[in-house]
Amino acid sequence: MGTILYSSCSFSWRYHQQIVPSNNLLAHSALENGISRAKVAACSGESGLVVEEVEKGSGFMNRRSVLVSGTSLISSAILGSAREGLAVVKQGLLAGRIPGLSEPDEQGWRTYRRPDEKSGGHGVGWSPIIPYAFSVPQDWEEVPVSIADLGGTEIDLRFASSKEGRIFVIVAPVLRFADGLGENAKIELIGPPEKVIDAFGPEVIGENVEGKVISMNVAEHSGRTYYQYELEPPHALITATAAGNRLYLFNVTASGLQWKRHYSDLKRISDSFRVV
């Protein structure tokens, strides 16, 4: 006879190239054929689990560590079947990032629209985030956002392509930068393009933008004004606008080689940003 105790800790494993949160297992089985066995499954990043077994018998102790697949351990030890495992994965996707990408068009580009159901940015006294949209080539994918990132909790979204570059979207309260803008702020009321990039550029690149802005443009779409900037170095395209009581900063950045090879795609991505 034995007893099983379960505890949990957090680890990540990959399913269809997305990080999906799941649970780990700590199991203790007492007194089996005169031998006390303890198995501990500890988190081991994204690569799987390390299972450590300690056997105590007549005056000896043996420790074994085995690297096993996180998928198989979850399916057999916790979930009991592959079908239940897939159900938990689907729940994880729904509970975390909600996909917002369309199918590719005839040119292989997809449109991301921030889902209405996506959580975040609903602080006390602030209206819900107005959805935004942009287009990317089909090899770009959404990646997890960390509160330790540059921009902290105000980074609402990240995208990346190993071939072309990176994207992130900052959504910040306008009251951090200007008073009396009301509940329907306009970028023009915050200031002209020069003032806005001086104030918000460091939010994006992490340093003063003086001497780095090589172009500034003003565009209007559906009655909303967008300020567009190109910085170098670092290689960055920034689009700024305001909606509701928030400022939106859309940043497309790349390495020197990516910038040289894929500038036209990066510029098209930057120009496609809209608050909808």
PDB file of C-alpha atoms in Angstrom:
ATOM      1  CA  MET A   1       0.000   0.000   0.000  1.00  0.00           C
ATOM      2  CA  GLY A   2       1.209   3.470  -0.665  1.00  0.00           C
ATOM      3  CA  THR A   3       0.060   7.038  -0.818  1.00  0.00           C
ATOM      4  CA  ILE A   4       0.539   9.549  -3.622  1.00  0.00           C
ATOM      5  CA  LEU A   5       0.913  13.252  -2.921  1.00  0.00           C
ATOM      6  CA  TYR A   6       0.857  15.837  -5.676  1.00  0.00           C
ATOM      7  CA  SER A   7       2.204  19.328  -5.734  1.00  0.00           C
ATOM      8  CA  SER A   8       2.745  21.705  -8.616  1.00  0.00           C
ATOM      9  CA  CYS A   9       5.190  24.211  -9.969  1.00  0.00           C
ATOM     10  CA  SER A  10       5.314  26.086 -13.226  1.00  0.00           C
ATOM     11  CA  PHE A  11       7.231  25.183 -16.353  1.00  0.00           C
ATOM     12  CA  SER A  12       6.894  25.814 -20.068  1.00  0.00           C
ATOM     13  CA  TRP A  13       6.972  23.475 -23.057  1.00  0.00           C
ATOM     14  CA  ARG A  14       6.486  24.063 -26.761  1.00  0.00           C
ATOM     15  CA  TYR A  15       3.354  23.133 -28.674  1.00  0.00           C
ATOM     16  CA  HIS A  16       3.168  24.199 -32.308  1.00  0.00           C
ATOM     17  CA  GLN A  17       6.035  26.627 -31.633  1.00  0.00           C
ATOM     18  CA  GLN A  18       4.150  28.461 -28.878  1.00  0.00           C
ATOM     19  CA  ILE A  19       5.004  28.598 -25.204  1.00  0.00           C
ATOM     20  CA  VAL A  20       2.153  27.014 -23.280  1.00  0.00           C
ATOM     21  CA  PRO A  21       2.046  27.088 -19.467  1.00  0.00           C
ATOM     22  CA  SER A  22       1.390  23.791 -17.756  1.00  0.00           C
ATOM     23  CA  ASN A  23       2.113  22.094 -14.451  1.00  0.00           C
ATOM     24  CA  ASN A  24       4.882  19.953 -13.070  1.00  0.00           C
ATOM     25  CA  LEU A  25       4.556  16.950 -10.810  1.00  0.00           C
ATOM     26  CA  LEU A  26       5.964  16.108  -7.418  1.00  0.00           C
ATOM     27  CA  ALA A  27       5.023  12.545  -6.468  1.00  0.00           C
ATOM     28  CA  HIS A  28       5.945  10.640  -3.311  1.00  0.00           C
ATOM     29  CA  SER A  29       5.172   6.942  -2.943  1.00  0.00           C
ATOM     30  CA  ALA A  30       5.697   5.502   0.507  1.00  0.00           C
ATOM     31  CA  LEU A  31       6.884   1.975   1.437  1.00  0.00           C
ATOM     32  CA  GLU A  32       6.974  -0.180  -1.690  1.00  0.00           C
ATOM     33  CA  ASN A  33       8.357  -3.711  -1.055  1.00  0.00           C
ATOM     34  CA  GLY A  34      10.305  -2.476   1.916  1.00  0.00           C
ATOM     35  CA  ILE A  35      11.969   0.353  -0.024  1.00  0.00           C
ATOM     36  CA  SER A  36      11.069   3.998   0.370  1.00  0.00           C
ATOM     37  CA  ARG A  37      10.990   5.712  -3.028  1.00  0.00           C
ATOM     38  CA  ALA A  38      10.667   9.433  -3.667  1.00  0.00           C
ATOM     39  CA  LYS A  39      10.378  10.842  -7.155  1.00  0.00           C
ATOM     40  CA  VAL A  40      10.717  14.550  -7.750  1.00  0.00           C
ATOM     41  CA  ALA A  41       9.986  16.112 -11.098  1.00  0.00           C
ATOM     42  CA  ALA A  42      11.576  19.575 -11.138  1.00  0.00           C
ATOM     43  CA  CYS A  43      11.210  22.354 -13.660  1.00  0.00           C
ATOM     44  CA  SER A  44      13.879  22.422 -16.333  1.00  0.00           C
ATOM     45  CA  GLY A  45      12.997  25.415 -18.533  1.00  0.00           C
ATOM     46  CA  GLU A  46      11.532  24.646 -21.938  1.00  0.00           C
ATOM     47  CA  SER A  47      13.438  21.451 -22.619  1.00  0.00           C
ATOM     48  CA  GLY A  48      11.443  19.122 -20.389  1.00  0.00           C
ATOM     49  CA  LEU A  49      11.619  17.829 -16.852  1.00  0.00           C
ATOM     50  CA  VAL A  50      14.339  16.390 -14.670  1.00  0.00           C
ATOM     51  CA  VAL A  51      13.087  13.435 -12.682  1.00  0.00           C
ATOM     52  CA  GLU A  52      15.105  12.643  -9.611  1.00  0.00           C
ATOM     53  CA  GLU A  53      14.556   9.358  -7.765  1.00  0.00           C
ATOM     54  CA  VAL A  54      15.895   8.647  -4.304  1.00  0.00           C
ATOM     55  CA  GLU A  55      15.789   5.073  -3.022  1.00  0.00           C
ATOM     56  CA  LYS A  56      16.310   4.346   0.648  1.00  0.00           C
ATOM     57  CA  GLY A  57      16.785   0.733   1.665  1.00  0.00           C
ATOM     58  CA  SER A  58      18.947  -1.337   3.981  1.00  0.00           C
ATOM     59  CA  GLY A  59      21.721   1.137   4.681  1.00  0.00           C
ATOM     60  CA  PHE A  60      22.085   2.564   1.147  1.00  0.00           C
ATOM     61  CA  MET A  61      20.868   5.537  -0.867  1.00  0.00           C
ATOM     62  CA  ASN A  62      20.883   5.747  -4.676  1.00  0.00           C
ATOM     63  CA  ARG A  63      20.157   8.947  -6.590  1.00  0.00           C
ATOM     64  CA  ARG A  64      19.311   8.900 -10.249  1.00  0.00           C
ATOM     65  CA  SER A  65      18.526  11.847 -12.500  1.00  0.00           C
ATOM     66  CA  VAL A  66      16.826  11.251 -15.805  1.00  0.00           C
ATOM     67  CA  LEU A  67      15.883  13.803 -18.461  1.00  0.00           C
ATOM     68  CA  VAL A  68      12.452  12.939 -19.777  1.00  0.00           C
ATOM     69  CA  SER A  69       9.992  14.525 -22.169  1.00  0.00           C
ATOM     70  CA  GLY A  70       7.653  17.023 -20.566  1.00  0.00           C
ATOM     71  CA  THR A  71       4.941  15.962 -23.004  1.00  0.00           C
ATOM     72  CA  SER A  72       5.064  12.264 -22.154  1.00  0.00           C
ATOM     73  CA  LEU A  73       5.238  12.889 -18.405  1.00  0.00           C
ATOM     74  CA  ILE A  74       2.207  15.146 -18.478  1.00  0.00           C
ATOM     75  CA  SER A  75       0.218  12.767 -20.670  1.00  0.00           C
ATOM     76  CA  SER A  76       0.943   9.620 -18.651  1.00  0.00           C
ATOM     77  CA  ALA A  77       1.420  10.808 -15.067  1.00  0.00           C
ATOM     78  CA  ILE A  78      -0.918  13.754 -14.779  1.00  0.00           C
ATOM     79  CA  LEU A  79      -3.440  13.660 -17.592  1.00  0.00           C
ATOM     80  CA  GLY A  80      -3.631   9.954 -18.198  1.00  0.00           C
ATOM     81  CA  SER A  81      -4.084  10.213 -21.957  1.00  0.00           C
ATOM     82  CA  ALA A  82      -2.904  12.198 -24.975  1.00  0.00           C
ATOM     83  CA  ARG A  83      -6.435  13.376 -25.642  1.00  0.00           C
ATOM     84  CA  GLU A  84      -6.733  14.975 -22.208  1.00  0.00           C
ATOM     85  CA  GLY A  85      -3.273  16.506 -22.712  1.00  0.00           C
ATOM     86  CA  LEU A  86      -4.392  18.278 -25.884  1.00  0.00           C
ATOM     87  CA  ALA A  87      -7.455  19.584 -24.067  1.00  0.00           C
ATOM     88  CA  VAL A  88      -5.250  21.172 -21.408  1.00  0.00           C
ATOM     89  CA  VAL A  89      -3.046  22.717 -24.093  1.00  0.00           C
ATOM     90  CA  LYS A  90      -6.075  24.275 -25.738  1.00  0.00           C
ATOM     91  CA  GLN A  91      -7.233  25.655 -22.394  1.00  0.00           C
ATOM     92  CA  GLY A  92      -3.779  27.159 -21.902  1.00  0.00           C
ATOM     93  CA  LEU A  93      -3.962  28.928 -25.241  1.00  0.00           C
ATOM     94  CA  LEU A  94      -7.378  30.361 -24.445  1.00  0.00           C
ATOM     95  CA  ALA A  95      -6.325  31.445 -20.984  1.00  0.00           C
ATOM     96  CA  GLY A  96      -3.152  33.128 -22.268  1.00  0.00           C
ATOM     97  CA  ARG A  97      -2.483  34.878 -25.548  1.00  0.00           C
ATOM     98  CA  ILE A  98      -5.523  34.936 -27.811  1.00  0.00           C
ATOM     99  CA  PRO A  99      -4.520  34.533 -31.466  1.00  0.00           C
ATOM    100  CA  GLY A 100      -5.311  37.569 -33.599  1.00  0.00           C
ATOM    101  CA  LEU A 101      -3.706  36.754 -36.960  1.00  0.00           C
ATOM    102  CA  SER A 102      -5.652  36.318 -40.172  1.00  0.00           C
ATOM    103  CA  GLU A 103      -4.906  33.754 -42.852  1.00  0.00           C
ATOM    104  CA  PRO A 104      -2.241  34.808 -45.415  1.00  0.00           C
ATOM    105  CA  ASP A 105      -3.435  36.839 -48.383  1.00  0.00           C
ATOM    106  CA  GLU A 106      -2.329  36.219 -51.959  1.00  0.00           C
ATOM    107  CA  GLN A 107       0.999  37.924 -51.233  1.00  0.00           C
ATOM    108  CA  GLY A 108       1.643  35.820 -48.123  1.00  0.00           C
ATOM    109  CA  TRP A 109       0.922  38.673 -45.673  1.00  0.00           C
ATOM    110  CA  ARG A 110      -1.271  38.325 -42.610  1.00  0.00           C
ATOM    111  CA  THR A 111      -3.121  40.975 -40.604  1.00  0.00           C
ATOM    112  CA  TYR A 112      -2.987  41.055 -36.820  1.00  0.00           C
ATOM    113  CA  ARG A 113      -5.908  42.688 -35.004  1.00  0.00           C
ATOM    114  CA  ARG A 114      -5.827  42.947 -31.227  1.00  0.00           C
ATOM    115  CA  PRO A 115      -8.647  40.659 -30.025  1.00  0.00           C
ATOM    116  CA  ASP A 116     -11.464  42.335 -28.105  1.00  0.00           C
ATOM    117  CA  GLU A 117     -11.216  39.548 -25.497  1.00  0.00           C
ATOM    118  CA  LYS A 118      -7.508  40.080 -24.821  1.00  0.00           C
ATOM    119  CA  SER A 119      -6.826  41.017 -21.216  1.00  0.00           C
ATOM    120  CA  GLY A 120      -4.468  43.708 -19.991  1.00  0.00           C
ATOM    121  CA  GLY A 121      -4.506  47.471 -19.850  1.00  0.00           C
ATOM    122  CA  HIS A 122      -7.768  47.779 -17.913  1.00  0.00           C
ATOM    123  CA  GLY A 123      -6.484  49.709 -14.930  1.00  0.00           C
ATOM    124  CA  VAL A 124      -8.835  51.571 -12.613  1.00  0.00           C
ATOM    125  CA  GLY A 125     -10.005  54.767 -14.278  1.00  0.00           C
ATOM    126  CA  TRP A 126      -8.825  53.728 -17.735  1.00  0.00           C
ATOM    127  CA  SER A 127     -11.010  52.741 -20.653  1.00  0.00           C
ATOM    128  CA  PRO A 128     -10.393  49.408 -22.404  1.00  0.00           C
ATOM    129  CA  ILE A 129      -7.641  49.424 -25.004  1.00  0.00           C
ATOM    130  CA  ILE A 130      -9.007  50.341 -28.421  1.00  0.00           C
ATOM    131  CA  PRO A 131      -7.991  47.552 -30.827  1.00  0.00           C
ATOM    132  CA  TYR A 132      -5.155  48.141 -33.267  1.00  0.00           C
ATOM    133  CA  ALA A 133      -4.046  46.296 -36.393  1.00  0.00           C
ATOM    134  CA  PHE A 134      -1.012  45.864 -38.642  1.00  0.00           C
ATOM    135  CA  SER A 135       0.227  43.533 -41.377  1.00  0.00           C
ATOM    136  CA  VAL A 136       3.233  41.196 -41.371  1.00  0.00           C
ATOM    137  CA  PRO A 137       4.706  38.547 -43.690  1.00  0.00           C
ATOM    138  CA  GLN A 138       3.490  35.077 -42.766  1.00  0.00           C
ATOM    139  CA  ASP A 139       6.728  33.977 -41.045  1.00  0.00           C
ATOM    140  CA  TRP A 140       6.245  36.562 -38.269  1.00  0.00           C
ATOM    141  CA  GLU A 141       4.778  35.196 -35.015  1.00  0.00           C
ATOM    142  CA  GLU A 142       3.565  36.593 -31.703  1.00  0.00           C
ATOM    143  CA  VAL A 143       5.968  36.002 -28.801  1.00  0.00           C
ATOM    144  CA  PRO A 144       5.382  36.226 -25.032  1.00  0.00           C
ATOM    145  CA  VAL A 145       5.705  39.578 -23.290  1.00  0.00           C
ATOM    146  CA  SER A 146       7.723  39.850 -20.083  1.00  0.00           C
ATOM    147  CA  ILE A 147       7.186  42.602 -17.521  1.00  0.00           C
ATOM    148  CA  ALA A 148      10.980  42.762 -17.277  1.00  0.00           C
ATOM    149  CA  ASP A 149      11.187  43.974 -20.887  1.00  0.00           C
ATOM    150  CA  LEU A 150      12.061  47.530 -21.831  1.00  0.00           C
ATOM    151  CA  GLY A 151       8.785  49.390 -21.400  1.00  0.00           C
ATOM    152  CA  GLY A 152       7.674  47.125 -18.557  1.00  0.00           C
ATOM    153  CA  THR A 153       3.972  46.474 -18.154  1.00  0.00           C
ATOM    154  CA  GLU A 154       3.076  48.980 -20.883  1.00  0.00           C
ATOM    155  CA  ILE A 155       4.310  46.648 -23.631  1.00  0.00           C
ATOM    156  CA  ASP A 156       1.057  45.175 -24.906  1.00  0.00           C
ATOM    157  CA  LEU A 157       2.389  42.948 -27.694  1.00  0.00           C
ATOM    158  CA  ARG A 158       5.529  41.485 -29.229  1.00  0.00           C
ATOM    159  CA  PHE A 159       6.111  39.916 -32.635  1.00  0.00           C
ATOM    160  CA  ALA A 160       9.300  38.544 -34.161  1.00  0.00           C
ATOM    161  CA  SER A 161      10.824  36.992 -37.253  1.00  0.00           C
ATOM    162  CA  SER A 162      14.244  35.358 -37.020  1.00  0.00           C
ATOM    163  CA  LYS A 163      14.859  36.468 -40.603  1.00  0.00           C
ATOM    164  CA  GLU A 164      13.582  40.055 -40.604  1.00  0.00           C
ATOM    165  CA  GLY A 165      13.356  41.652 -37.153  1.00  0.00           C
ATOM    166  CA  ARG A 166      11.116  42.430 -34.187  1.00  0.00           C
ATOM    167  CA  ILE A 167       7.972  44.397 -33.315  1.00  0.00           C
ATOM    168  CA  PHE A 168       6.578  45.650 -30.038  1.00  0.00           C
ATOM    169  CA  VAL A 169       3.618  47.839 -29.160  1.00  0.00           C
ATOM    170  CA  ILE A 170       3.593  50.167 -26.143  1.00  0.00           C
ATOM    171  CA  VAL A 171       0.205  51.388 -24.915  1.00  0.00           C
ATOM    172  CA  ALA A 172       0.675  54.108 -22.286  1.00  0.00           C
ATOM    173  CA  PRO A 173      -1.710  56.473 -20.421  1.00  0.00           C
ATOM    174  CA  VAL A 174      -1.541  59.923 -22.001  1.00  0.00           C
ATOM    175  CA  LEU A 175      -1.758  61.555 -18.553  1.00  0.00           C
ATOM    176  CA  ARG A 176       1.822  60.478 -17.982  1.00  0.00           C
ATOM    177  CA  PHE A 177       2.825  63.046 -20.565  1.00  0.00           C
ATOM    178  CA  ALA A 178       0.108  65.705 -20.794  1.00  0.00           C
ATOM    179  CA  ASP A 179      -2.893  66.952 -18.779  1.00  0.00           C
ATOM    180  CA  GLY A 180      -6.371  67.933 -19.879  1.00  0.00           C
ATOM    181  CA  LEU A 181      -6.567  65.704 -22.963  1.00  0.00           C
ATOM    182  CA  GLY A 182      -9.881  64.140 -21.960  1.00  0.00           C
ATOM    183  CA  GLU A 183     -11.120  60.701 -22.965  1.00  0.00           C
ATOM    184  CA  ASN A 184     -10.514  61.087 -26.699  1.00  0.00           C
ATOM    185  CA  ALA A 185      -6.924  62.246 -26.985  1.00  0.00           C
ATOM    186  CA  LYS A 186      -5.326  63.239 -30.271  1.00  0.00           C
ATOM    187  CA  ILE A 187      -1.623  63.029 -30.968  1.00  0.00           C
ATOM    188  CA  GLU A 188      -1.642  66.651 -32.176  1.00  0.00           C
ATOM    189  CA  LEU A 189      -2.749  67.801 -28.713  1.00  0.00           C
ATOM    190  CA  ILE A 190       0.204  66.060 -27.099  1.00  0.00           C
ATOM    191  CA  GLY A 191       2.540  68.027 -29.328  1.00  0.00           C
ATOM    192  CA  PRO A 192       4.211  68.298 -32.746  1.00  0.00           C
ATOM    193  CA  PRO A 193       6.283  65.368 -34.092  1.00  0.00           C
ATOM    194  CA  GLU A 194       9.570  66.767 -32.703  1.00  0.00           C
ATOM    195  CA  LYS A 195       8.195  67.051 -29.154  1.00  0.00           C
ATOM    196  CA  VAL A 196       6.584  63.605 -29.239  1.00  0.00           C
ATOM    197  CA  ILE A 197       9.706  61.737 -30.373  1.00  0.00           C
ATOM    198  CA  ASP A 198      11.861  63.590 -27.835  1.00  0.00           C
ATOM    199  CA  ALA A 199       9.424  62.637 -25.062  1.00  0.00           C
ATOM    200  CA  PHE A 200       8.561  59.089 -26.102  1.00  0.00           C
ATOM    201  CA  GLY A 201      11.578  57.939 -28.105  1.00  0.00           C
ATOM    202  CA  PRO A 202      13.490  56.874 -24.980  1.00  0.00           C
ATOM    203  CA  GLU A 203      10.467  54.715 -24.061  1.00  0.00           C
ATOM    204  CA  VAL A 204      11.131  52.751 -27.237  1.00  0.00           C
ATOM    205  CA  ILE A 205      14.908  52.600 -27.720  1.00  0.00           C
ATOM    206  CA  GLY A 206      15.991  53.017 -24.092  1.00  0.00           C
ATOM    207  CA  GLU A 207      18.175  56.045 -24.701  1.00  0.00           C
ATOM    208  CA  ASN A 208      18.068  59.663 -25.794  1.00  0.00           C
ATOM    209  CA  VAL A 209      16.995  60.070 -29.432  1.00  0.00           C
ATOM    210  CA  GLU A 210      19.003  63.230 -30.092  1.00  0.00           C
ATOM    211  CA  GLY A 211      20.856  62.907 -33.394  1.00  0.00           C
ATOM    212  CA  LYS A 212      19.233  59.554 -34.203  1.00  0.00           C
ATOM    213  CA  VAL A 213      16.049  60.674 -36.005  1.00  0.00           C
ATOM    214  CA  ILE A 214      16.758  60.670 -39.742  1.00  0.00           C
ATOM    215  CA  SER A 215      13.161  61.283 -40.924  1.00  0.00           C
ATOM    216  CA  MET A 216       9.760  62.393 -39.604  1.00  0.00           C
ATOM    217  CA  ASN A 217       6.419  62.252 -41.390  1.00  0.00           C
ATOM    218  CA  VAL A 218       2.774  62.965 -40.578  1.00  0.00           C
ATOM    219  CA  ALA A 219       0.027  60.760 -42.046  1.00  0.00           C
ATOM    220  CA  GLU A 220      -3.739  60.736 -41.615  1.00  0.00           C
ATOM    221  CA  HIS A 221      -6.002  57.694 -41.893  1.00  0.00           C
ATOM    222  CA  SER A 222      -9.748  57.701 -41.181  1.00  0.00           C
ATOM    223  CA  GLY A 223      -9.452  61.038 -39.371  1.00  0.00           C
ATOM    224  CA  ARG A 224      -6.654  59.907 -37.042  1.00  0.00           C
ATOM    225  CA  THR A 225      -3.150  61.422 -37.202  1.00  0.00           C
ATOM    226  CA  TYR A 226      -0.030  59.250 -37.082  1.00  0.00           C
ATOM    227  CA  TYR A 227       3.537  60.433 -36.552  1.00  0.00           C
ATOM    228  CA  GLN A 228       6.089  58.257 -38.329  1.00  0.00           C
ATOM    229  CA  TYR A 229       9.810  58.240 -37.530  1.00  0.00           C
ATOM    230  CA  GLU A 230      12.922  56.490 -38.768  1.00  0.00           C
ATOM    231  CA  LEU A 231      15.847  56.218 -36.357  1.00  0.00           C
ATOM    232  CA  GLU A 232      19.406  55.085 -36.908  1.00  0.00           C
ATOM    233  CA  PRO A 233      21.126  53.729 -34.879  1.00  0.00           C
ATOM    234  CA  PRO A 234      19.487  51.634 -33.603  1.00  0.00           C
ATOM    235  CA  HIS A 235      17.608  50.710 -36.763  1.00  0.00           C
ATOM    236  CA  ALA A 236      13.988  51.473 -35.850  1.00  0.00           C
ATOM    237  CA  LEU A 237      10.729  52.600 -37.414  1.00  0.00           C
ATOM    238  CA  ILE A 238       8.293  54.137 -34.909  1.00  0.00           C
ATOM    239  CA  THR A 239       4.645  55.024 -35.480  1.00  0.00           C
ATOM    240  CA  ALA A 240       2.885  57.056 -32.779  1.00  0.00           C
ATOM    241  CA  THR A 241      -0.774  57.981 -32.370  1.00  0.00           C
ATOM    242  CA  ALA A 242      -3.352  58.526 -29.621  1.00  0.00           C
ATOM    243  CA  ALA A 243      -6.832  57.126 -29.079  1.00  0.00           C
ATOM    244  CA  GLY A 244      -9.159  57.140 -26.089  1.00  0.00           C
ATOM    245  CA  ASN A 245      -6.951  58.148 -23.180  1.00  0.00           C
ATOM    246  CA  ARG A 246      -3.889  56.243 -24.381  1.00  0.00           C
ATOM    247  CA  LEU A 247      -0.800  56.764 -26.489  1.00  0.00           C
ATOM    248  CA  TYR A 248       0.164  54.008 -28.934  1.00  0.00           C
ATOM    249  CA  LEU A 249       3.806  53.485 -29.922  1.00  0.00           C
ATOM    250  CA  PHE A 250       4.396  50.898 -32.641  1.00  0.00           C
ATOM    251  CA  ASN A 251       8.050  49.960 -33.064  1.00  0.00           C
ATOM    252  CA  VAL A 252       9.697  47.896 -35.806  1.00  0.00           C
ATOM    253  CA  THR A 253      13.391  47.203 -35.266  1.00  0.00           C
ATOM    254  CA  ALA A 254      16.085  45.058 -36.882  1.00  0.00           C
ATOM    255  CA  SER A 255      19.784  44.299 -36.908  1.00  0.00           C
ATOM    256  CA  GLY A 256      22.017  45.995 -39.452  1.00  0.00           C
ATOM    257  CA  LEU A 257      21.933  43.003 -41.816  1.00  0.00           C
ATOM    258  CA  GLN A 258      18.164  42.543 -41.450  1.00  0.00           C
ATOM    259  CA  TRP A 259      17.676  46.265 -42.086  1.00  0.00           C
ATOM    260  CA  LYS A 260      19.733  46.112 -45.263  1.00  0.00           C
ATOM    261  CA  ARG A 261      18.035  43.014 -46.655  1.00  0.00           C
ATOM    262  CA  HIS A 262      14.414  43.571 -45.586  1.00  0.00           C
ATOM    263  CA  TYR A 263      13.950  47.334 -45.260  1.00  0.00           C
ATOM    264  CA  SER A 264      11.025  47.400 -47.718  1.00  0.00           C
ATOM    265  CA  ASP A 265       9.088  44.807 -45.695  1.00  0.00           C
ATOM    266  CA  LEU A 266       9.902  46.534 -42.404  1.00  0.00           C
ATOM    267  CA  LYS A 267       8.711  49.881 -43.795  1.00  0.00           C
ATOM    268  CA  ARG A 268       5.500  48.287 -45.083  1.00  0.00           C
ATOM    269  CA  ILE A 269       4.856  46.772 -41.634  1.00  0.00           C
ATOM    270  CA  SER A 270       5.395  50.143 -39.942  1.00  0.00           C
ATOM    271  CA  ASP A 271       3.166  52.008 -42.389  1.00  0.00           C
ATOM    272  CA  SER A 272       0.347  49.465 -41.914  1.00  0.00           C
ATOM    273  CA  PHE A 273      -0.235  50.252 -38.221  1.00  0.00           C
ATOM    274  CA  ARG A 274      -3.754  51.510 -37.467  1.00  0.00           C
ATOM    275  CA  VAL A 275      -5.843  52.032 -34.333  1.00  0.00           C
ATOM    276  CA  VAL A 276      -9.224  50.708 -35.382  1.00  0.00           C
TER     277      VAL A 276
END
